[in-house]
Amino acid sequence: MKTSFRFIEIEFIIFDCTKYFHGILVHQFERIFMNSFKRFAFAGLVGAGLMLSPVFAAEPETLNQKDIRQEIMQKEDAVTEFLKKASQGLNEKIQAEIASGSMNPQDMASLKEAMTRHGAQIFIDGEKLRETLKEPEERLKLDMELLGLVGQAAKSDMAVKIIGKWNGDIREIMIVTAAQRLQMMKEDFSPEFDALLKEAQQSTNPEIVKVASMMLNEFFRNPIGKEFPKFPEGMKTTDGKDLSLERFKGKVLLVDFWATWCPPCRAEVPNVVKAYKEYSPKGFEIVGISFDESREKFDEYIKENAMPWPQYFDGKGWQNEVGPTYGIRSIPAMYLLDKEGKVVTSDLRGEKLEAELAKLLK
């Protein structure tokens, strides 16, 4: 029922949408922007341009997983051809702007503006194509692709419109899939999208209920200013000591969810090591939560990179026993806690960690 998609930086769980869509648009966009951003955070993918798309008013159609004809979902057809052309066209336009210097791929506002001009047409043309599709599976394939793109664009209102076209258990899958993408893009869910999540909480599928409930959790949605939840009972760090917040009481604490196999995690290590050396004498501490499976590789990496702070390792990879408490769906994930144990920020890439420490530990 579940599958994992690992891109350059992340692995996150979505329901088995490989049955329903090819990932042409979303995966292509990820490839386009990975080279520029070196991180998974292009929140303005289509930006305000999405609002130019047509308002969907058709009656929803019902489709359940058991009734889906996989041969239609997987075949090359007008939908896949449309998506490939749309992906290629947008790629060319964005790359041309980057090459000319008219768009700064490191600047989110610049990206949003460019995507506003270029992205909306995909949705307009997609809706026109949808009107010509005869089979429900063809419409589902198109909608799942566009829903994935909307998730990357951090537009929950548009996601509501797309999901509103469907009933049946496929609707539940669309809700939680969109929610996870929107959450990764740090999007505030609209009241209408919250209503969809509450609807999904009533599902007979326990996995759907679990994800929907997590997405409605206030800490998971916006941890800033909230007390960091306690670590699960009975866990120990690799030095044999208890993994507990009490252990770090009175310290400014960085909780770092990471793995040695994760390129963006490794890219942050020099920044974290530098910050630790400078600020640990002033009351800064770190605890790492590893998503590694090989203890040998983990220990070797820790030694080579001089990372002396406590680490939690259980060798279970994405089944890590600490991560689920905090709804970790992508890494690196960092939380900086003040001396009272409240989250100051989770935006700590690059030089941002030292900047925050300079304010907290004057």
Coordinates of C-alpha atoms in Angstrom, one line a residue:
M1 CA 0.0 0.0 0.0
K2 CA 2.9 2.3 0.5
T3 CA 6.0 3.2 -1.6
S4 CA 9.0 5.4 -1.1
F5 CA 10.3 8.0 -3.5
R6 CA 13.9 9.0 -2.8
F7 CA 15.0 12.1 -4.5
I8 CA 18.4 13.8 -4.0
E9 CA 17.6 15.0 -0.5
I10 CA 14.5 13.2 0.7
E11 CA 12.6 10.1 1.1
F12 CA 9.0 10.5 2.0
I13 CA 6.1 8.1 2.2
I14 CA 3.1 8.5 -0.1
F15 CA 0.4 6.1 -0.9
D16 CA 1.1 3.8 -3.9
C17 CA 0.7 6.5 -6.6
T18 CA 3.0 4.7 -8.9
K19 CA -0.1 2.8 -9.8
Y20 CA -1.9 6.0 -10.8
F21 CA 0.7 8.3 -12.3
H22 CA 4.1 8.4 -13.9
G23 CA 5.5 11.4 -12.1
I24 CA 6.6 13.1 -15.3
L25 CA 5.9 16.7 -14.3
V26 CA 6.9 16.6 -10.6
H27 CA 10.0 14.4 -11.1
Q28 CA 11.2 16.6 -14.0
F29 CA 10.7 19.8 -12.0
E30 CA 12.7 18.2 -9.1
R31 CA 15.5 17.5 -11.5
I32 CA 15.4 21.0 -12.9
F33 CA 15.8 22.7 -9.6
M34 CA 18.0 20.3 -7.7
N35 CA 21.0 21.5 -9.6
S36 CA 20.3 25.1 -8.7
F37 CA 19.0 24.8 -5.1
K38 CA 20.9 21.8 -3.8
R39 CA 17.8 21.4 -1.6
F40 CA 14.2 20.4 -1.9
A41 CA 12.5 23.8 -1.3
F42 CA 11.1 25.3 -4.5
A43 CA 7.9 26.5 -2.8
G44 CA 6.9 28.9 -5.6
L45 CA 6.8 26.4 -8.4
V46 CA 3.8 27.8 -10.1
G47 CA 3.0 30.4 -7.6
A48 CA 0.2 32.9 -8.1
G49 CA -0.1 31.7 -11.7
L50 CA -2.2 28.8 -10.5
M51 CA -5.0 31.2 -9.7
L52 CA -5.4 31.8 -13.4
S53 CA -6.5 28.2 -14.0
P54 CA -10.2 27.4 -14.5
V55 CA -12.4 26.8 -11.5
F56 CA -13.5 23.2 -11.5
A57 CA -17.2 22.8 -11.2
A58 CA -18.0 19.3 -12.6
E59 CA -19.6 16.7 -10.4
P60 CA -17.1 14.4 -8.7
E61 CA -16.7 10.9 -10.1
T62 CA -16.3 7.8 -7.9
L63 CA -13.3 5.5 -8.4
N64 CA -11.9 2.9 -6.0
Q65 CA -8.5 1.3 -6.2
K66 CA -10.0 -2.2 -6.9
D67 CA -11.7 -0.9 -10.0
I68 CA -8.8 0.9 -11.6
R69 CA -7.6 -0.7 -14.8
Q70 CA -3.8 -0.7 -14.6
E71 CA -3.3 -1.2 -18.3
I72 CA -4.8 2.3 -18.9
M73 CA -2.9 3.9 -16.1
Q74 CA 0.5 2.7 -17.3
K75 CA 0.2 3.1 -21.0
E76 CA 1.7 5.9 -23.1
D77 CA -1.2 8.0 -24.2
A78 CA -2.4 11.6 -24.8
V79 CA -1.9 12.4 -21.1
T80 CA 1.7 11.2 -20.9
E81 CA 2.5 13.0 -24.2
F82 CA 1.0 16.2 -22.8
L83 CA 2.9 16.0 -19.6
K84 CA 6.2 15.3 -21.3
K85 CA 5.8 18.3 -23.6
A86 CA 4.7 20.5 -20.7
S87 CA 7.7 19.4 -18.7
Q88 CA 10.1 20.0 -21.5
G89 CA 8.7 23.4 -22.3
L90 CA 8.8 24.7 -18.8
N91 CA 12.3 23.3 -18.3
E92 CA 13.6 25.1 -21.4
K93 CA 12.0 28.4 -20.4
I94 CA 13.3 28.3 -16.8
Q95 CA 16.8 27.2 -17.9
A96 CA 16.9 30.1 -20.4
E97 CA 16.0 32.6 -17.8
I98 CA 18.7 31.2 -15.4
A99 CA 21.3 31.3 -18.2
S100 CA 20.4 34.9 -19.1
G101 CA 20.6 36.0 -15.5
S102 CA 17.0 37.3 -15.5
M103 CA 16.0 34.7 -12.9
N104 CA 18.0 33.9 -9.7
P105 CA 17.3 30.3 -8.9
Q106 CA 18.5 30.9 -5.3
D107 CA 15.8 33.5 -4.7
M108 CA 12.4 32.2 -4.0
A109 CA 10.6 35.4 -5.0
S110 CA 12.4 35.4 -8.4
L111 CA 11.4 31.8 -8.9
K112 CA 7.8 32.5 -8.0
E113 CA 7.6 35.4 -10.5
A114 CA 9.1 33.2 -13.3
M115 CA 6.7 30.4 -12.6
T116 CA 3.7 32.7 -12.4
R117 CA 4.5 33.7 -16.0
H118 CA 5.2 30.2 -17.3
G119 CA 3.4 27.7 -15.1
A120 CA -0.2 28.5 -15.2
Q121 CA -0.7 27.6 -18.8
I122 CA 0.0 23.9 -17.9
F123 CA -3.1 23.9 -15.8
I124 CA -5.2 25.7 -18.4
D125 CA -4.1 23.3 -21.1
G126 CA -4.5 20.3 -18.8
E127 CA -8.1 21.2 -18.1
K128 CA -8.8 21.5 -21.8
L129 CA -7.2 18.1 -22.3
R130 CA -9.2 16.6 -19.5
E131 CA -12.5 17.5 -21.2
T132 CA -11.5 15.2 -24.1
L133 CA -10.6 12.2 -22.0
K134 CA -13.0 9.3 -22.2
E135 CA -11.7 7.0 -19.5
P136 CA -11.8 7.8 -15.7
E137 CA -8.3 6.3 -15.4
E138 CA -7.0 8.9 -18.0
R139 CA -8.5 11.7 -16.0
L140 CA -7.1 10.3 -12.8
K141 CA -3.6 10.0 -14.2
L142 CA -3.8 13.7 -15.3
D143 CA -5.2 14.8 -12.0
M144 CA -2.6 12.9 -10.0
E145 CA 0.2 14.5 -12.0
L146 CA -1.3 18.0 -11.5
L147 CA -1.9 17.3 -7.9
G148 CA 1.8 16.5 -7.4
L149 CA 2.7 19.7 -9.1
V150 CA 0.3 21.7 -7.0
G151 CA 1.9 20.2 -3.9
Q152 CA 5.3 21.4 -5.0
A153 CA 3.8 24.7 -5.7
A154 CA 2.5 25.0 -2.2
K155 CA -1.1 25.8 -3.2
S156 CA -3.5 24.0 -0.9
D157 CA -6.5 25.8 -2.4
M158 CA -5.7 24.4 -5.8
A159 CA -5.3 20.9 -4.3
V160 CA -8.8 21.2 -2.9
K161 CA -10.2 21.9 -6.3
I162 CA -8.4 18.9 -7.9
I163 CA -9.3 16.5 -5.1
G164 CA -12.9 17.7 -5.3
K165 CA -13.2 16.0 -8.7
W166 CA -13.1 12.6 -7.0
N167 CA -15.0 10.3 -4.6
G168 CA -14.1 6.8 -3.5
D169 CA -10.9 5.7 -1.7
I170 CA -8.8 7.3 -4.4
R171 CA -9.9 10.6 -2.9
E172 CA -8.4 9.6 0.4
I173 CA -5.1 8.8 -1.3
M174 CA -5.1 12.1 -3.0
I175 CA -5.7 14.0 0.2
V176 CA -2.8 12.5 2.2
T177 CA -0.4 12.6 -0.8
A178 CA -1.1 16.3 -1.4
A179 CA -0.9 17.0 2.4
Q180 CA 2.6 15.5 2.6
R181 CA 3.9 17.5 -0.3
L182 CA 2.3 20.7 1.0
Q183 CA 3.8 20.1 4.4
M184 CA 7.3 19.6 2.9
M185 CA 6.9 23.0 1.2
K186 CA 6.0 24.6 4.6
E187 CA 2.6 25.5 3.3
D188 CA -0.1 26.6 5.7
F189 CA -3.2 24.5 5.0
S190 CA -6.4 26.4 4.2
P191 CA -9.5 25.7 6.2
E192 CA -10.9 23.8 3.2
F193 CA -7.8 21.6 3.1
D194 CA -8.1 21.0 6.8
A195 CA -11.7 19.8 6.2
L196 CA -10.3 17.2 3.7
L197 CA -7.8 16.0 6.3
K198 CA -10.6 15.6 8.9
E199 CA -12.6 13.7 6.3
A200 CA -9.5 11.4 5.7
Q201 CA -9.3 10.8 9.5
Q202 CA -12.6 8.9 9.2
S203 CA -11.2 6.4 6.7
T204 CA -11.3 2.7 7.3
N205 CA -7.7 2.5 6.2
P206 CA -5.5 2.9 9.3
E207 CA -2.5 4.2 7.3
I208 CA -4.7 7.0 5.9
V209 CA -5.9 7.8 9.4
K210 CA -2.4 7.9 10.7
V211 CA -1.1 10.3 8.1
A212 CA -4.2 12.6 8.2
S213 CA -4.0 12.8 12.0
M214 CA -0.3 13.6 11.9
M215 CA -1.0 16.4 9.3
L216 CA -3.5 17.9 11.7
N217 CA -1.1 17.8 14.6
E218 CA -0.2 21.4 15.6
F219 CA 3.4 20.7 16.4
F220 CA 4.0 18.9 13.2
R221 CA 2.4 21.7 11.2
N222 CA 4.2 24.6 12.9
P223 CA 6.6 23.8 15.7
I224 CA 7.9 27.4 16.1
G225 CA 7.4 28.6 19.7
K226 CA 6.1 25.3 20.9
E227 CA 7.8 22.9 23.4
F228 CA 9.7 20.1 21.7
P229 CA 7.9 16.8 22.4
K230 CA 9.8 14.4 24.7
F231 CA 11.8 11.7 23.1
P232 CA 10.3 8.2 23.3
E233 CA 11.0 6.4 26.5
G234 CA 13.8 3.9 26.9
M235 CA 16.0 5.2 24.0
K236 CA 19.7 5.6 24.5
T237 CA 22.4 7.4 22.5
T238 CA 25.5 5.6 21.2
D239 CA 27.4 6.6 24.4
G240 CA 25.0 4.5 26.5
K241 CA 23.3 7.5 28.1
D242 CA 19.5 8.1 28.0
L243 CA 18.1 10.0 25.1
S244 CA 16.1 12.6 26.9
L245 CA 15.5 16.3 26.9
E246 CA 16.3 16.5 30.6
R247 CA 19.9 15.6 29.8
F248 CA 20.2 18.9 27.9
K249 CA 18.2 21.1 30.3
G250 CA 19.4 24.7 30.3
K251 CA 21.3 24.3 27.0
V252 CA 20.5 25.6 23.6
L253 CA 19.9 22.4 21.8
L254 CA 20.0 21.4 18.1
V255 CA 18.0 18.2 17.4
D256 CA 19.4 17.0 14.0
F257 CA 17.6 14.2 12.1
W258 CA 20.1 13.1 9.4
A259 CA 21.9 10.2 7.8
T260 CA 25.4 9.6 6.3
W261 CA 23.9 8.5 3.0
C262 CA 22.0 11.8 2.6
P263 CA 24.0 14.3 0.4
P264 CA 22.3 17.5 1.8
C265 CA 22.8 16.2 5.3
R266 CA 26.5 15.7 4.6
A267 CA 26.7 19.1 3.0
E268 CA 25.5 20.6 6.3
V269 CA 28.0 18.8 8.5
P270 CA 30.9 21.3 8.1
N271 CA 28.5 24.1 9.2
V272 CA 27.3 22.2 12.2
V273 CA 30.8 21.2 13.2
K274 CA 31.9 24.8 13.0
A275 CA 29.0 26.0 15.0
Y276 CA 29.6 23.3 17.7
K277 CA 33.2 24.2 18.1
E278 CA 32.4 27.9 18.5
Y279 CA 29.3 27.8 20.7
S280 CA 29.5 24.6 22.7
P281 CA 31.6 26.4 25.4
K282 CA 28.8 28.9 25.6
G283 CA 26.0 26.4 26.2
F284 CA 25.2 24.9 22.9
E285 CA 24.6 21.2 22.5
I286 CA 23.6 18.9 19.7
V287 CA 21.9 15.5 19.6
G288 CA 21.8 13.6 16.3
I289 CA 19.1 11.2 15.3
S290 CA 20.5 8.9 12.6
F291 CA 18.5 7.3 9.9
D292 CA 21.4 5.1 8.9
E293 CA 21.4 1.3 8.7
S294 CA 25.1 0.5 8.8
R295 CA 26.7 1.1 12.2
E296 CA 30.1 0.6 10.7
K297 CA 29.6 3.3 8.1
F298 CA 28.0 5.5 10.7
D299 CA 30.9 5.2 13.2
E300 CA 33.4 5.8 10.4
Y301 CA 31.7 9.0 9.3
I302 CA 31.4 10.3 12.8
K303 CA 35.1 9.8 13.4
E304 CA 36.3 11.2 10.1
N305 CA 34.2 14.4 10.5
A306 CA 35.0 14.9 14.2
M307 CA 31.4 15.0 15.4
P308 CA 31.7 14.5 19.2
W309 CA 28.1 15.2 20.2
P310 CA 25.6 12.5 21.3
Q311 CA 24.0 10.4 18.5
Y312 CA 21.0 8.1 18.5
F313 CA 21.4 5.1 16.1
D314 CA 19.1 2.1 15.9
G315 CA 20.1 0.8 12.4
K316 CA 16.5 0.9 11.2
G317 CA 16.8 3.5 8.5
W318 CA 13.4 5.0 7.6
Q319 CA 11.9 2.8 10.3
N320 CA 13.9 4.7 12.9
E321 CA 12.0 4.6 16.2
V322 CA 12.4 8.2 17.1
G323 CA 11.5 9.9 13.8
P324 CA 7.7 9.0 13.9
T325 CA 7.3 11.0 17.1
Y326 CA 8.0 14.1 15.1
G327 CA 6.5 13.1 11.8
I328 CA 9.9 13.1 10.1
R329 CA 9.3 12.6 6.3
S330 CA 12.4 14.2 5.0
I331 CA 16.0 14.8 6.0
P332 CA 17.9 16.8 7.0
A333 CA 15.4 18.1 9.5
M334 CA 16.7 20.4 12.2
Y335 CA 15.1 21.9 15.3
L336 CA 16.8 24.5 17.4
L337 CA 15.5 24.7 21.0
D338 CA 16.1 27.5 23.4
K339 CA 17.0 27.0 27.0
E340 CA 13.4 26.4 27.9
G341 CA 13.0 23.7 25.4
K342 CA 10.9 25.6 22.9
V343 CA 11.5 25.5 19.2
V344 CA 13.2 28.7 17.9
T345 CA 13.4 27.7 14.3
S346 CA 13.7 24.8 11.9
D347 CA 15.2 26.8 9.1
L348 CA 18.9 26.2 9.8
R349 CA 20.7 25.5 6.6
G350 CA 24.0 27.1 5.7
E351 CA 25.0 30.1 7.9
K352 CA 21.6 30.3 9.5
L353 CA 22.5 28.1 12.4
E354 CA 25.4 30.3 13.5
A355 CA 23.2 33.4 13.1
E356 CA 20.6 32.0 15.4
L357 CA 23.2 30.9 18.0
A358 CA 24.7 34.3 17.9
K359 CA 21.4 35.7 19.0
L360 CA 20.7 33.0 21.7
L361 CA 24.1 32.8 23.2
K362 CA 25.4 36.4 23.3

